[in-house]
Amino acid sequence: MPLMPKRTKFRKFQRGNRGGNAQRGTDVSFGDYGLQSLGRAWMSNRQIEACRISINRYLKRKGKVWIRIFPHRSVTSRPPETRMGKGKGAVDRWVAVIKPGTVIFEVAGVPEAAAKEALRLASNKLGFRTRFIERNKLS
């Protein structure tokens, strides 16, 4: 079952503005290590699922993984070689809007080296730059 909202107020969105940096969701809140975005993109539900699978396969289901984003936004598309007019296309896929600074995944309960490698494998599935970050220890 793909990641998508159960229901939305409106089926179709306008493209909107992806400018600026993330205002919230920029810190490691749940786990010990995280994967933070350095670029901006629309991350599809299929990319999120591919990253989740690669992390879980590498960690062999040890530790815990948090997905900090959700694909709330619908993207429409028209069939190929269709003439202009006749309205907006049908919903094609669901995406999460990623801005620089957004924490995408978090991992806990595994050594740092394992978390770093698992998140590196996940970042290879993405079309934008990311970095590995740690939770700020207050001590």
PDB file of C-alpha atoms in Angstrom:
ATOM      1  CA  MET A   1       0.000   0.000   0.000  1.00  0.00           C
ATOM      2  CA  PRO A   2       1.665   3.255  -1.065  1.00  0.00           C
ATOM      3  CA  LEU A   3       2.075   6.147   1.333  1.00  0.00           C
ATOM      4  CA  MET A   4      -0.734   8.639   0.686  1.00  0.00           C
ATOM      5  CA  PRO A   5      -3.319  10.587   2.689  1.00  0.00           C
ATOM      6  CA  LYS A   6      -6.548   8.815   3.645  1.00  0.00           C
ATOM      7  CA  ARG A   7      -8.542  11.830   2.542  1.00  0.00           C
ATOM      8  CA  THR A   8      -7.874  15.454   1.613  1.00  0.00           C
ATOM      9  CA  LYS A   9     -10.035  18.551   1.440  1.00  0.00           C
ATOM     10  CA  PHE A  10      -9.074  19.092  -2.215  1.00  0.00           C
ATOM     11  CA  ARG A  11      -7.890  16.473  -4.720  1.00  0.00           C
ATOM     12  CA  LYS A  12      -5.589  18.700  -6.773  1.00  0.00           C
ATOM     13  CA  PHE A  13      -2.944  21.245  -5.740  1.00  0.00           C
ATOM     14  CA  GLN A  14      -1.314  24.102  -7.567  1.00  0.00           C
ATOM     15  CA  ARG A  15       2.460  23.797  -7.850  1.00  0.00           C
ATOM     16  CA  GLY A  16       3.235  26.326  -5.116  1.00  0.00           C
ATOM     17  CA  ASN A  17       6.552  27.802  -3.999  1.00  0.00           C
ATOM     18  CA  ARG A  18       9.475  25.643  -2.853  1.00  0.00           C
ATOM     19  CA  GLY A  19      11.710  28.579  -1.909  1.00  0.00           C
ATOM     20  CA  GLY A  20      13.252  29.179   1.510  1.00  0.00           C
ATOM     21  CA  ASN A  21      14.613  26.852   4.164  1.00  0.00           C
ATOM     22  CA  ALA A  22      12.714  24.478   6.433  1.00  0.00           C
ATOM     23  CA  GLN A  23      11.314  26.292   9.482  1.00  0.00           C
ATOM     24  CA  ARG A  24      10.507  23.205  11.541  1.00  0.00           C
ATOM     25  CA  GLY A  25      11.527  19.562  11.501  1.00  0.00           C
ATOM     26  CA  THR A  26      15.225  20.497  11.340  1.00  0.00           C
ATOM     27  CA  ASP A  27      16.481  18.709  14.490  1.00  0.00           C
ATOM     28  CA  VAL A  28      16.895  15.054  15.417  1.00  0.00           C
ATOM     29  CA  SER A  29      13.925  14.695  17.783  1.00  0.00           C
ATOM     30  CA  PHE A  30      13.215  10.968  18.130  1.00  0.00           C
ATOM     31  CA  GLY A  31      16.326   8.934  17.301  1.00  0.00           C
ATOM     32  CA  ASP A  32      20.080   9.345  17.796  1.00  0.00           C
ATOM     33  CA  TYR A  33      21.079   9.944  14.149  1.00  0.00           C
ATOM     34  CA  GLY A  34      19.321  11.510  11.204  1.00  0.00           C
ATOM     35  CA  LEU A  35      19.458  12.195   7.466  1.00  0.00           C
ATOM     36  CA  GLN A  36      19.058  15.910   6.747  1.00  0.00           C
ATOM     37  CA  SER A  37      18.278  17.435   3.361  1.00  0.00           C
ATOM     38  CA  LEU A  38      20.668  20.004   1.884  1.00  0.00           C
ATOM     39  CA  GLY A  39      18.638  20.531  -1.282  1.00  0.00           C
ATOM     40  CA  ARG A  40      15.033  21.096  -2.252  1.00  0.00           C
ATOM     41  CA  ALA A  41      12.807  18.625  -4.048  1.00  0.00           C
ATOM     42  CA  TRP A  42       9.510  16.831  -4.210  1.00  0.00           C
ATOM     43  CA  MET A  43      10.133  13.394  -2.692  1.00  0.00           C
ATOM     44  CA  SER A  44       7.641  10.842  -3.996  1.00  0.00           C
ATOM     45  CA  ASN A  45       5.983   8.137  -1.925  1.00  0.00           C
ATOM     46  CA  ARG A  46       7.962   5.567  -3.929  1.00  0.00           C
ATOM     47  CA  GLN A  47      11.288   7.208  -3.005  1.00  0.00           C
ATOM     48  CA  ILE A  48      10.305   7.257   0.680  1.00  0.00           C
ATOM     49  CA  GLU A  49       9.440   3.562   0.529  1.00  0.00           C
ATOM     50  CA  ALA A  50      12.677   2.671  -1.313  1.00  0.00           C
ATOM     51  CA  CYS A  51      14.724   4.496   1.345  1.00  0.00           C
ATOM     52  CA  ARG A  52      12.821   2.821   4.177  1.00  0.00           C
ATOM     53  CA  ILE A  53      13.419  -0.623   2.682  1.00  0.00           C
ATOM     54  CA  SER A  54      17.159   0.019   2.149  1.00  0.00           C
ATOM     55  CA  ILE A  55      17.591   1.237   5.755  1.00  0.00           C
ATOM     56  CA  ASN A  56      15.700  -1.716   7.231  1.00  0.00           C
ATOM     57  CA  ARG A  57      17.549  -4.239   5.066  1.00  0.00           C
ATOM     58  CA  TYR A  58      20.942  -2.900   6.093  1.00  0.00           C
ATOM     59  CA  LEU A  59      20.067  -2.745   9.806  1.00  0.00           C
ATOM     60  CA  LYS A  60      18.428  -6.207   9.627  1.00  0.00           C
ATOM     61  CA  ARG A  61      15.447  -4.809  11.582  1.00  0.00           C
ATOM     62  CA  LYS A  62      17.642  -3.891  14.576  1.00  0.00           C
ATOM     63  CA  GLY A  63      17.045  -0.533  16.212  1.00  0.00           C
ATOM     64  CA  LYS A  64      14.194   1.782  15.282  1.00  0.00           C
ATOM     65  CA  VAL A  65      13.596   3.950  12.206  1.00  0.00           C
ATOM     66  CA  TRP A  66      11.418   7.069  12.044  1.00  0.00           C
ATOM     67  CA  ILE A  67      10.142   8.578   8.778  1.00  0.00           C
ATOM     68  CA  ARG A  68       9.835  12.312   9.481  1.00  0.00           C
ATOM     69  CA  ILE A  69       8.060  13.288   6.240  1.00  0.00           C
ATOM     70  CA  PHE A  70       4.738  12.383   4.645  1.00  0.00           C
ATOM     71  CA  PRO A  71       3.544  12.839   1.032  1.00  0.00           C
ATOM     72  CA  HIS A  72       0.551  15.154   1.534  1.00  0.00           C
ATOM     73  CA  ARG A  73       0.717  16.857  -1.866  1.00  0.00           C
ATOM     74  CA  SER A  74      -0.809  15.406  -5.034  1.00  0.00           C
ATOM     75  CA  VAL A  75       0.884  15.860  -8.410  1.00  0.00           C
ATOM     76  CA  THR A  76      -1.215  15.587 -11.545  1.00  0.00           C
ATOM     77  CA  SER A  77      -0.164  14.644 -15.059  1.00  0.00           C
ATOM     78  CA  ARG A  78      -1.791  14.385 -18.466  1.00  0.00           C
ATOM     79  CA  PRO A  79      -1.414  11.391 -20.758  1.00  0.00           C
ATOM     80  CA  PRO A  80       1.402  11.700 -23.322  1.00  0.00           C
ATOM     81  CA  GLU A  81       0.616  13.272 -26.720  1.00  0.00           C
ATOM     82  CA  THR A  82      -2.591  14.911 -25.471  1.00  0.00           C
ATOM     83  CA  ARG A  83      -3.743  18.195 -26.969  1.00  0.00           C
ATOM     84  CA  MET A  84      -3.876  21.364 -24.901  1.00  0.00           C
ATOM     85  CA  GLY A  85      -7.045  22.214 -23.005  1.00  0.00           C
ATOM     86  CA  LYS A  86      -9.554  19.787 -21.470  1.00  0.00           C
ATOM     87  CA  GLY A  87      -8.581  20.761 -17.914  1.00  0.00           C
ATOM     88  CA  LYS A  88      -6.074  19.598 -15.338  1.00  0.00           C
ATOM     89  CA  GLY A  89      -4.878  15.989 -15.412  1.00  0.00           C
ATOM     90  CA  ALA A  90      -5.683  13.209 -12.974  1.00  0.00           C
ATOM     91  CA  VAL A  91      -3.680  12.679  -9.778  1.00  0.00           C
ATOM     92  CA  ASP A  92      -0.529  10.800 -10.784  1.00  0.00           C
ATOM     93  CA  ARG A  93       1.454  10.531  -7.540  1.00  0.00           C
ATOM     94  CA  TRP A  94       1.852  11.914  -4.028  1.00  0.00           C
ATOM     95  CA  VAL A  95       4.918  13.876  -2.911  1.00  0.00           C
ATOM     96  CA  ALA A  96       6.414  15.425   0.215  1.00  0.00           C
ATOM     97  CA  VAL A  97       7.884  18.912  -0.184  1.00  0.00           C
ATOM     98  CA  ILE A  98      11.525  18.836   0.968  1.00  0.00           C
ATOM     99  CA  LYS A  99      13.340  22.081   1.786  1.00  0.00           C
ATOM    100  CA  PRO A 100      16.963  22.498   2.914  1.00  0.00           C
ATOM    101  CA  GLY A 101      17.273  21.533   6.586  1.00  0.00           C
ATOM    102  CA  THR A 102      14.399  19.028   6.701  1.00  0.00           C
ATOM    103  CA  VAL A 103      15.218  15.834   8.644  1.00  0.00           C
ATOM    104  CA  ILE A 104      13.917  12.983   6.502  1.00  0.00           C
ATOM    105  CA  PHE A 105      14.783   9.834   8.476  1.00  0.00           C
ATOM    106  CA  GLU A 106      15.962   9.124  12.019  1.00  0.00           C
ATOM    107  CA  VAL A 107      17.572   5.982  13.439  1.00  0.00           C
ATOM    108  CA  ALA A 108      18.134   4.833  17.041  1.00  0.00           C
ATOM    109  CA  GLY A 109      19.395   1.738  18.845  1.00  0.00           C
ATOM    110  CA  VAL A 110      22.288   0.958  16.493  1.00  0.00           C
ATOM    111  CA  PRO A 111      26.003   1.921  16.487  1.00  0.00           C
ATOM    112  CA  GLU A 112      26.984   5.141  14.717  1.00  0.00           C
ATOM    113  CA  ALA A 113      28.850   3.320  11.919  1.00  0.00           C
ATOM    114  CA  ALA A 114      25.789   1.182  11.105  1.00  0.00           C
ATOM    115  CA  ALA A 115      23.457   4.192  11.176  1.00  0.00           C
ATOM    116  CA  LYS A 116      25.831   6.175   8.931  1.00  0.00           C
ATOM    117  CA  GLU A 117      26.019   3.384   6.350  1.00  0.00           C
ATOM    118  CA  ALA A 118      22.253   2.734   6.397  1.00  0.00           C
ATOM    119  CA  LEU A 119      21.464   6.419   5.880  1.00  0.00           C
ATOM    120  CA  ARG A 120      24.126   6.635   3.144  1.00  0.00           C
ATOM    121  CA  LEU A 121      22.403   3.796   1.284  1.00  0.00           C
ATOM    122  CA  ALA A 122      19.077   5.614   1.657  1.00  0.00           C
ATOM    123  CA  SER A 123      20.533   8.915   0.408  1.00  0.00           C
ATOM    124  CA  ASN A 124      21.704   7.156  -2.778  1.00  0.00           C
ATOM    125  CA  LYS A 125      18.027   6.677  -3.661  1.00  0.00           C
ATOM    126  CA  LEU A 126      17.404  10.449  -3.601  1.00  0.00           C
ATOM    127  CA  GLY A 127      17.922  13.109  -6.223  1.00  0.00           C
ATOM    128  CA  PHE A 128      19.215  15.806  -3.860  1.00  0.00           C
ATOM    129  CA  ARG A 129      22.128  16.256  -1.442  1.00  0.00           C
ATOM    130  CA  THR A 130      21.824  15.140   2.178  1.00  0.00           C
ATOM    131  CA  ARG A 131      24.023  14.903   5.253  1.00  0.00           C
ATOM    132  CA  PHE A 132      24.307  12.659   8.297  1.00  0.00           C
ATOM    133  CA  ILE A 133      23.572  14.422  11.611  1.00  0.00           C
ATOM    134  CA  GLU A 134      23.580  13.422  15.276  1.00  0.00           C
ATOM    135  CA  ARG A 135      21.288  14.365  18.122  1.00  0.00           C
ATOM    136  CA  ASN A 136      22.711  17.259  20.166  1.00  0.00           C
ATOM    137  CA  LYS A 137      23.718  15.834  23.528  1.00  0.00           C
ATOM    138  CA  LEU A 138      23.139  18.409  26.265  1.00  0.00           C
ATOM    139  CA  SER A 139      26.048  17.616  28.600  1.00  0.00           C
TER     140      SER A 139
END
